[in-house]
Structure formats: C-alpha cells, structure tokens
Amino acid sequence: MPQKTLNVGLIGYKFMGKAHSNAYRQVGRFFDELEVKPVLKAICGRNEAGVQRAAGLMGWEGYETDWRTLIARDDIDIIDIAVPGNLHAEIAIAAARAGKTILCEKPLGNTAEEAKAMYDAVREAGVKHAIYFNYRKMPAITLAKQLIDEGAIGKIYHWRGTYLQDWIVDPNFPLVWRLRKDLAGSGVNGDLNAHLVDTARWLVGEISEVSSVMETFVKQRPELAATDDRMGGVASDVMGEVTVEDASLFLARFNNGALGTFEASRFALGRKNYNQFEINGSKGSVQFNMERPNELNIYTEDTHAGTFGYRTVSVTSGQDPYSGHYWPTAHNIGYEHSFINFLFDVFTALGKGEMPSPNFYDGYVNNVILETVEKAAESKKWESVPS
C-alpha cells in the first residue's frame, strides 16, 4: 500500500530549525516502520536570503518569508514552531484556527496566560498538537521511566535536578534574544528549568508548591549586531539591559510527598550542557547526565553483598528504548537523536489518530509551574502551584 505522508511547514531556521529539519529528514530512514512520514514542504523565515539558503541546505522543497502565508497554504498539514517565545502564541492560535497539526518548541508560551490561550485554541479547533520536550526521548531517560513505572526503585523520596551551562559567563557576550524578556519571556527558568520541570513531572509526578531565588549576574551587555545558529552572535558597540535571570534555584514539594531541588544556571564554568538529575526511592536510585547521554546510573540492593553501589548501564542495546533503530550496542547516539525519537512518537500517534505526548497540556502546566517559581522568588515565600 502507498505510504501516507504529511506536509510540514517549519517556522524558524537557526539553531532549533536545524535540529528539527535534521529530525524530519532522518526519522523515516531509521524508523522505517512508520505508516505516516513527513514531507519537508516549506521552511519560513523573515530574511529571504537566509531562509532560501537554509531551505537548500536542510532539504526543504521551498520557503516562505511570512508565517501567515505558510499557514494559509492548502498543501501544509503540520506547522512546526521553532522561533523565539514571543511569537509562539500568535502563530499557534492562527495555525489551530486553520486546522493544522501543530508542533511547538518549549516553553509553550512566554507566560502561563499565553500557554492557556494556545491550549484552549487547539482544543477548540480539535487539532493534534505536541511540544518539543525532547529530553523525554533520550533512551536513558525513557529507561528510567520504565524502571520507575515497574516499581524498581520503590516509593520516590527525592528529585535532584541541575541544568548548568557556561556560554554567557563572558560579560562581553552579546545581548542575544534569550537574554531579553520581551522575546524569551524569562531566562534560565524558561530555557533550562522548563526541561527539568517536564522531566520531573514525567518521572516523579505533579508539583504542588515551590520556594525559589533568582539572580542576574551581568546586568548589561553589548547589543547584538548579527546572529548565528549556535545561540551566539556578533556584539556591537552599544550596551543594552539584560532583562532576564541568569540563575534560578527552587525547592519543590510533589503531590506524592517527594521533595525536589532544581538548579539552572548559565554561569557554571566547565558545564556545557549539564542536564543532570538523580531520583532516590525506597528500593533504589537512578541518575542521568546529558553530558554522558548514553548512560544511566542505577542503584538497587539486589546485588551481591559487599558490592552495593551505582552501576553504569550503557543504554544502547536493541532491547533499550529507541536504540535498536540506530547502531549496534555501544555505538552511541547523541542530542540530535532525541528529536528524531520525538518525531517517531509524534508520527506514530498521528498514524493512529491519537494525541502525541508530550503535548500542549504538558506545556501549559509547565508554564504555570515556571510562573509560580517566579512568583515565589518575588514574594520570598512558599507558593502553591495552581491546580
């Protein structure tokens, strides 16, 4: 039987646009059992020379310079949003009203109010939707989920998550869009804590209350003269205000009684993409570090007496989540494969007529928690997460 296809329109062609484009090109090559596969129909960006070049490099059939034109096209089935957060809500709501399936980068909105409007729009339109919490799709994190669901580590007592980077430690690093609240909505809270919060919700459960502190260490930076596709750019001679936080730390209580700590910073010298968590339970523990993405550290007490301690498992065998679709055991995969795995799950769900996961509901709840963290930093009190 001929294979069904869905035409994709991607908005954004820099860092995330490149990651998404690669995943669309590869998902059908590694997951050949997919019944529905993507067609890279058109990519969209405001700079015509830039987006035209990106279309050629990344394998898109064509391009547009206005996202409204892209959404209006009858030959586009899926709208993929990979632009700064200030554009998410307007684009997603318009795409929902046009009846498109929508995939969106995180955080869903720049505010919880925006995220709620986006979630309401897709529900009212009855369209399918998903959000790129791609770290869920790392084989090691998915294995941790399986172990927890099977009861291997027992009742969970602690979540300990840290997401550390160091790419803006230099005070002369330019004022890129991620350092502007009007474009990004927040700093590390929405950029890094968003991933920690989603992983914690998925593995441990819902968060009931938080207490937090935030800090901006460098309050002025050179304005941006030109951007690149690696989160950086060229600095100008004009100084501008940094309007987001550089570091965010919070304590959390989960509905199930577990306690959590969350730390996000872009000022941790030596940490490049240190997305790390440890979960301690009554029967064991699991620990993951994105800088060693193919490994999961597991502790259980069913080992030989005298050898108790963490053991490092290489999550690369054909029996592990997703990994059997790539290379032989211990032939490692990386960051880009989390996006490929994400799209595999999305297109599998779409092929069955089901809602993908994670989706806009997860994005909305995530935004509510992030906003409560900001509220707690301002009030200097414990704040309840709205249900």
Short mmCIF file of C-alpha atoms in Angstrom, two decimals:
data_model
loop_
_atom_site.label_atom_id
_atom_site.label_comp_id
_atom_site.label_asym_id
_atom_site.label_seq_id
_atom_site.Cartn_x
_atom_site.Cartn_y
_atom_site.Cartn_z
CA MET A 1 0.00 0.00 0.00
CA PRO A 2 1.26 3.53 -0.69
CA GLN A 3 2.65 5.21 2.40
CA LYS A 4 0.74 8.18 3.79
CA THR A 5 2.62 11.47 4.06
CA LEU A 6 2.03 14.75 5.85
CA ASN A 7 3.46 18.02 4.55
CA VAL A 8 5.40 20.06 7.10
CA GLY A 9 5.85 23.82 7.27
CA LEU A 10 8.65 24.81 9.66
CA ILE A 11 8.86 28.36 11.02
CA GLY A 12 12.43 29.17 12.07
CA TYR A 13 15.73 28.11 10.51
CA LYS A 14 18.51 28.82 13.03
CA PHE A 15 19.52 26.51 15.94
CA MET A 16 16.18 24.77 16.56
CA GLY A 17 15.22 24.93 12.90
CA LYS A 18 18.36 23.00 12.07
CA ALA A 19 17.63 20.39 14.78
CA HIS A 20 14.04 19.93 13.63
CA SER A 21 14.98 19.79 9.95
CA ASN A 22 17.54 17.06 10.58
CA ALA A 23 14.98 15.04 12.53
CA TYR A 24 12.39 15.28 9.75
CA ARG A 25 14.97 14.09 7.22
CA GLN A 26 16.11 11.15 9.36
CA VAL A 27 13.03 9.81 11.14
CA GLY A 28 11.75 7.75 8.21
CA ARG A 29 15.22 6.42 7.44
CA PHE A 30 15.81 4.96 10.89
CA PHE A 31 12.19 4.18 11.82
CA ASP A 32 11.16 2.57 8.56
CA GLU A 33 8.04 1.04 10.12
CA LEU A 34 6.32 4.43 10.26
CA GLU A 35 2.98 4.38 8.45
CA VAL A 36 2.92 8.17 8.19
CA LYS A 37 6.04 10.09 7.20
CA PRO A 38 6.85 13.80 6.89
CA VAL A 39 7.48 15.71 3.70
CA LEU A 40 9.73 18.77 4.12
CA LYS A 41 7.44 21.10 2.17
CA ALA A 42 8.44 24.63 3.19
CA ILE A 43 10.59 26.46 5.73
CA CYS A 44 9.85 30.01 6.82
CA GLY A 45 12.00 32.95 7.97
CA ARG A 46 11.97 36.73 7.69
CA ASN A 47 15.35 37.05 5.97
CA GLU A 48 14.81 35.82 2.41
CA ALA A 49 18.46 35.21 1.62
CA GLY A 50 18.94 33.33 4.88
CA VAL A 51 15.83 31.17 4.64
CA GLN A 52 16.43 30.41 0.96
CA ARG A 53 19.91 29.19 1.81
CA ALA A 54 18.55 27.17 4.75
CA ALA A 55 15.92 25.54 2.55
CA GLY A 56 18.62 24.28 0.21
CA LEU A 57 20.98 23.14 2.95
CA MET A 58 18.32 21.40 5.03
CA GLY A 59 16.37 19.70 2.28
CA TRP A 60 13.14 21.72 2.11
CA GLU A 61 11.18 21.88 -1.15
CA GLY A 62 10.55 25.61 -0.82
CA TYR A 63 10.42 28.57 1.55
CA GLU A 64 8.25 31.45 2.71
CA THR A 65 9.11 34.77 4.35
CA ASP A 66 5.76 35.28 6.13
CA TRP A 67 4.39 32.67 8.53
CA ARG A 68 0.83 33.77 7.76
CA THR A 69 1.33 32.79 4.12
CA LEU A 70 2.71 29.43 5.21
CA ILE A 71 -0.29 28.70 7.46
CA ALA A 72 -2.71 29.70 4.70
CA ARG A 73 -1.27 27.17 2.24
CA ASP A 74 -3.58 24.24 1.48
CA ASP A 75 -0.62 21.92 0.94
CA ILE A 76 0.66 22.29 4.54
CA ASP A 77 -0.62 19.78 7.10
CA ILE A 78 1.73 20.45 10.03
CA ILE A 79 3.02 23.75 11.38
CA ASP A 80 6.25 23.43 13.38
CA ILE A 81 7.11 26.47 15.53
CA ALA A 82 10.85 26.93 16.19
CA VAL A 83 11.12 30.68 16.78
CA PRO A 84 11.59 32.86 19.90
CA GLY A 85 8.86 32.52 22.52
CA ASN A 86 7.20 35.88 21.89
CA LEU A 87 5.85 34.53 18.58
CA HIS A 88 4.58 31.15 19.80
CA ALA A 89 1.08 32.12 20.87
CA GLU A 90 0.11 34.17 17.81
CA ILE A 91 1.39 31.55 15.37
CA ALA A 92 -0.07 28.55 17.21
CA ILE A 93 -3.51 30.09 17.64
CA ALA A 94 -3.63 31.04 13.93
CA ALA A 95 -2.47 27.55 12.93
CA ALA A 96 -5.12 25.92 15.14
CA ARG A 97 -7.86 28.03 13.59
CA ALA A 98 -6.57 26.95 10.17
CA GLY A 99 -6.95 23.30 11.19
CA LYS A 100 -3.25 22.44 11.18
CA THR A 101 -1.50 19.91 13.38
CA ILE A 102 0.95 21.93 15.50
CA LEU A 103 4.37 21.12 16.95
CA CYS A 104 5.95 23.81 19.13
CA GLU A 105 9.25 24.41 20.87
CA LYS A 106 9.34 24.94 24.63
CA PRO A 107 8.40 26.80 26.70
CA LEU A 108 4.94 26.77 25.15
CA GLY A 109 4.19 30.43 25.91
CA ASN A 110 6.13 33.34 27.32
CA THR A 111 3.52 33.41 30.10
CA ALA A 112 1.05 30.95 31.57
CA GLU A 113 -1.75 33.10 30.14
CA GLU A 114 -0.34 32.70 26.63
CA ALA A 115 0.09 28.95 27.12
CA LYS A 116 -3.51 28.65 28.31
CA ALA A 117 -4.72 30.53 25.21
CA MET A 118 -2.71 28.17 22.99
CA TYR A 119 -4.04 25.09 24.78
CA ASP A 120 -7.62 26.40 24.54
CA ALA A 121 -7.15 27.11 20.82
CA VAL A 122 -6.03 23.59 19.90
CA ARG A 123 -8.82 22.04 21.96
CA GLU A 124 -11.48 24.27 20.42
CA ALA A 125 -10.16 23.52 16.92
CA GLY A 126 -9.86 19.80 17.62
CA VAL A 127 -6.36 19.60 16.14
CA LYS A 128 -3.45 17.40 17.20
CA HIS A 129 -0.54 19.08 18.99
CA ALA A 130 2.83 18.32 20.58
CA ILE A 131 5.62 20.19 22.37
CA TYR A 132 9.35 19.54 21.98
CA PHE A 133 10.32 18.32 25.43
CA ASN A 134 12.83 16.23 23.54
CA TYR A 135 14.82 15.03 26.55
CA ARG A 136 11.99 12.65 27.41
CA LYS A 137 13.03 10.82 24.26
CA MET A 138 16.63 10.10 25.27
CA PRO A 139 16.82 6.28 25.61
CA ALA A 140 18.38 6.50 29.08
CA ILE A 141 15.65 8.81 30.43
CA THR A 142 12.95 6.62 28.89
CA LEU A 143 14.57 3.60 30.55
CA ALA A 144 14.46 5.46 33.89
CA LYS A 145 10.73 5.99 33.29
CA GLN A 146 10.23 2.27 32.68
CA LEU A 147 12.13 1.34 35.85
CA ILE A 148 10.10 3.79 37.94
CA ASP A 149 6.79 2.60 36.48
CA GLU A 150 7.78 -1.01 37.19
CA GLY A 151 8.45 -0.12 40.84
CA ALA A 152 12.16 -0.92 40.61
CA ILE A 153 13.18 2.00 42.83
CA GLY A 154 10.10 1.90 45.06
CA LYS A 155 8.45 4.95 46.61
CA ILE A 156 10.18 8.11 45.46
CA TYR A 157 11.59 10.39 48.15
CA HIS A 158 13.88 12.81 46.28
CA TRP A 159 14.26 14.54 42.92
CA ARG A 160 17.54 16.42 42.49
CA GLY A 161 17.86 18.20 39.16
CA THR A 162 20.50 20.59 37.81
CA TYR A 163 20.80 22.12 34.35
CA LEU A 164 24.06 24.03 34.04
CA GLN A 165 25.76 25.79 31.15
CA ASP A 166 28.53 28.40 30.87
CA TRP A 167 28.06 30.03 27.47
CA ILE A 168 27.30 33.57 28.74
CA VAL A 169 29.87 33.87 31.54
CA ASP A 170 31.87 36.39 29.45
CA PRO A 171 30.29 39.82 30.16
CA ASN A 172 31.10 40.83 26.57
CA PHE A 173 28.88 38.08 25.15
CA PRO A 174 26.18 39.89 23.15
CA LEU A 175 22.57 40.50 24.17
CA VAL A 176 21.02 37.62 22.20
CA TRP A 177 17.25 37.12 22.23
CA ARG A 178 17.45 34.59 25.07
CA LEU A 179 18.61 37.44 27.35
CA ARG A 180 15.60 39.65 26.59
CA LYS A 181 12.36 39.14 28.49
CA ASP A 182 10.24 40.67 25.71
CA LEU A 183 11.42 37.91 23.36
CA ALA A 184 12.20 34.94 25.63
CA GLY A 185 9.75 35.51 28.47
CA SER A 186 12.38 34.51 31.03
CA GLY A 187 16.00 33.42 31.26
CA VAL A 188 17.18 30.08 32.57
CA ASN A 189 13.79 29.47 34.18
CA GLY A 190 12.05 29.01 30.84
CA ASP A 191 15.09 27.83 28.88
CA LEU A 192 16.60 25.26 31.26
CA ASN A 193 14.25 24.77 34.22
CA ALA A 194 11.47 24.07 31.71
CA HIS A 195 13.25 20.86 30.74
CA LEU A 196 13.91 19.88 34.36
CA VAL A 197 10.30 20.53 35.32
CA ASP A 198 8.97 18.43 32.45
CA THR A 199 11.33 15.54 33.21
CA ALA A 200 10.42 15.71 36.91
CA ARG A 201 6.68 15.73 36.17
CA TRP A 202 7.09 12.76 33.82
CA LEU A 203 9.24 10.68 36.16
CA VAL A 204 8.12 11.73 39.67
CA GLY A 205 4.71 13.42 39.45
CA GLU A 206 2.96 16.75 39.79
CA ILE A 207 4.49 19.61 41.79
CA SER A 208 2.33 21.19 44.50
CA GLU A 209 4.40 24.11 45.87
CA VAL A 210 7.72 25.88 45.37
CA SER A 211 10.15 28.28 47.04
CA SER A 212 12.76 29.98 44.88
CA VAL A 213 15.53 32.52 44.36
CA MET A 214 16.78 34.11 41.11
CA GLU A 215 19.72 36.34 40.20
CA THR A 216 21.05 38.28 37.20
CA PHE A 217 24.84 38.47 37.50
CA VAL A 218 25.62 40.57 34.40
CA LYS A 219 23.03 43.30 34.02
CA GLN A 220 24.32 44.99 30.84
CA ARG A 221 25.76 43.51 27.66
CA PRO A 222 26.69 44.67 24.15
CA GLU A 223 23.70 44.85 21.82
CA LEU A 224 23.53 42.20 19.11
CA ALA A 225 24.90 43.12 15.68
CA ALA A 226 24.34 39.74 13.97
CA THR A 227 23.11 36.29 14.99
CA ASP A 228 24.33 32.77 14.30
CA ASP A 229 22.72 29.33 14.57
CA ARG A 230 24.61 28.30 17.72
CA MET A 231 22.91 30.56 20.32
CA GLY A 232 25.51 33.30 19.83
CA GLY A 233 26.26 36.25 17.60
CA VAL A 234 28.38 39.34 16.98
CA ALA A 235 28.48 42.12 19.57
CA SER A 236 28.02 45.79 18.70
CA ASP A 237 29.47 48.84 20.48
CA VAL A 238 26.13 49.77 22.06
CA MET A 239 25.22 48.45 25.53
CA GLY A 240 21.78 47.10 26.45
CA GLU A 241 19.96 45.85 29.54
CA VAL A 242 19.74 42.16 30.39
CA THR A 243 16.10 41.69 31.43
CA VAL A 244 16.05 38.00 32.43
CA GLU A 245 17.61 35.94 35.21
CA ASP A 246 20.99 34.24 34.82
CA ALA A 247 20.38 31.68 37.57
CA SER A 248 17.28 30.16 39.14
CA LEU A 249 17.12 27.76 42.09
CA PHE A 250 13.99 26.37 43.69
CA LEU A 251 12.75 23.82 46.18
CA ALA A 252 9.62 21.83 45.44
CA ARG A 253 7.12 19.52 47.06
CA PHE A 254 5.43 16.92 44.88
CA ASN A 255 1.84 15.75 45.32
CA ASN A 256 3.11 12.27 46.24
CA GLY A 257 5.21 13.60 49.13
CA ALA A 258 8.59 13.62 47.37
CA LEU A 259 10.93 16.59 47.80
CA GLY A 260 12.74 18.24 44.91
CA THR A 261 15.58 20.64 44.20
CA PHE A 262 16.02 22.41 40.86
CA GLU A 263 19.05 24.49 39.86
CA ALA A 264 19.55 26.21 36.50
CA SER A 265 22.44 28.49 35.58
CA ARG A 266 24.36 29.70 32.55
CA PHE A 267 27.24 30.77 34.81
CA ALA A 268 28.61 27.33 35.75
CA LEU A 269 32.09 27.34 34.21
CA GLY A 270 33.04 23.93 32.87
CA ARG A 271 29.44 22.77 32.44
CA LYS A 272 28.47 22.80 28.77
CA ASN A 273 25.07 21.10 28.74
CA TYR A 274 24.91 19.54 32.19
CA ASN A 275 21.27 18.44 32.27
CA GLN A 276 21.53 16.09 35.26
CA PHE A 277 19.09 14.50 37.65
CA GLU A 278 19.07 11.93 40.43
CA ILE A 279 15.97 10.24 41.84
CA ASN A 280 16.13 8.39 45.17
CA GLY A 281 13.47 5.90 46.19
CA SER A 282 12.82 3.33 48.90
CA LYS A 283 14.30 0.48 46.86
CA GLY A 284 16.87 2.20 44.68
CA SER A 285 18.01 5.25 42.71
CA VAL A 286 18.62 6.38 39.14
CA GLN A 287 20.94 9.11 37.87
CA PHE A 288 21.38 10.67 34.41
CA ASN A 289 23.73 13.28 32.92
CA MET A 290 23.16 14.64 29.40
CA GLU A 291 26.92 15.14 29.01
CA ARG A 292 27.08 11.31 29.08
CA PRO A 293 23.78 10.76 27.26
CA ASN A 294 24.01 7.03 26.56
CA GLU A 295 24.45 6.06 30.21
CA LEU A 296 22.05 5.57 33.10
CA ASN A 297 23.42 5.04 36.59
CA ILE A 298 21.24 2.62 38.54
CA TYR A 299 21.36 1.57 42.18
CA THR A 300 19.34 -1.31 43.56
CA GLU A 301 20.06 -3.59 46.50
CA ASP A 302 19.56 -6.84 44.60
CA THR A 303 23.30 -7.23 44.00
CA HIS A 304 25.88 -9.39 45.75
CA ALA A 305 26.62 -8.42 49.36
CA GLY A 306 29.65 -6.16 49.54
CA THR A 307 29.17 -4.77 46.02
CA PHE A 308 26.41 -2.30 46.74
CA GLY A 309 26.67 0.91 44.74
CA TYR A 310 25.69 2.52 41.48
CA ARG A 311 26.28 0.58 38.29
CA THR A 312 26.55 2.33 34.94
CA VAL A 313 24.38 0.88 32.19
CA SER A 314 25.07 1.59 28.51
CA VAL A 315 21.57 2.24 27.15
CA THR A 316 22.46 1.32 23.58
CA SER A 317 21.30 -2.26 23.08
CA GLY A 318 18.48 -3.29 20.81
CA GLN A 319 16.38 -4.00 23.89
CA ASP A 320 16.60 -0.42 25.15
CA PRO A 321 14.09 2.32 24.18
CA TYR A 322 14.62 3.63 20.63
CA SER A 323 18.23 2.41 20.46
CA GLY A 324 17.56 -0.69 18.34
CA HIS A 325 16.72 1.60 15.43
CA TYR A 326 20.23 3.01 15.22
CA TRP A 327 23.56 1.23 15.64
CA PRO A 328 24.96 -1.90 17.33
CA THR A 329 25.36 -1.95 21.12
CA ALA A 330 27.69 0.78 22.48
CA HIS A 331 27.73 2.65 19.15
CA ASN A 332 26.42 5.80 20.77
CA ILE A 333 23.78 8.28 19.70
CA GLY A 334 23.52 11.95 20.70
CA TYR A 335 21.49 15.12 21.15
CA GLU A 336 20.03 15.18 17.64
CA HIS A 337 18.56 11.71 18.06
CA SER A 338 16.23 12.94 20.81
CA PHE A 339 14.44 15.00 18.15
CA ILE A 340 14.30 12.03 15.77
CA ASN A 341 12.81 9.87 18.55
CA PHE A 342 10.34 12.65 19.36
CA LEU A 343 9.12 12.76 15.75
CA PHE A 344 8.90 8.98 15.65
CA ASP A 345 6.47 9.10 18.57
CA VAL A 346 4.58 12.04 17.04
CA PHE A 347 4.09 10.39 13.64
CA THR A 348 3.25 7.04 15.23
CA ALA A 349 0.48 8.77 17.21
CA LEU A 350 -0.75 10.69 14.17
CA GLY A 351 -0.85 7.47 12.17
CA LYS A 352 -3.17 6.00 14.79
CA GLY A 353 -5.28 9.14 15.07
CA GLU A 354 -4.07 9.65 18.66
CA MET A 355 -2.80 12.71 20.50
CA PRO A 356 1.02 12.84 20.69
CA SER A 357 2.79 13.15 24.03
CA PRO A 358 4.08 15.44 25.42
CA ASN A 359 1.59 17.98 24.12
CA PHE A 360 0.21 21.46 24.79
CA TYR A 361 -1.32 20.34 28.08
CA ASP A 362 2.16 19.48 29.36
CA GLY A 363 3.41 22.81 28.03
CA TYR A 364 0.65 24.72 29.78
CA VAL A 365 1.24 23.01 33.15
CA ASN A 366 4.97 23.64 32.70
CA ASN A 367 4.33 27.36 32.16
CA VAL A 368 2.14 27.51 35.27
CA ILE A 369 4.91 25.96 37.38
CA LEU A 370 7.58 28.27 35.94
CA GLU A 371 5.41 31.30 36.65
CA THR A 372 4.87 30.11 40.23
CA VAL A 373 8.65 29.82 40.62
CA GLU A 374 8.97 33.47 39.53
CA LYS A 375 6.21 34.47 41.96
CA ALA A 376 7.98 32.69 44.82
CA ALA A 377 11.26 34.48 44.01
CA GLU A 378 9.46 37.81 44.28
CA SER A 379 7.46 37.00 47.43
CA LYS A 380 10.31 35.12 49.14
CA LYS A 381 7.68 32.67 50.39
CA TRP A 382 6.46 29.19 49.55
CA GLU A 383 3.87 29.46 46.77
CA SER A 384 1.27 26.87 45.83
CA VAL A 385 1.13 25.76 42.20
CA PRO A 386 -2.41 26.38 40.90
CA SER A 387 -4.17 23.13 40.09
#
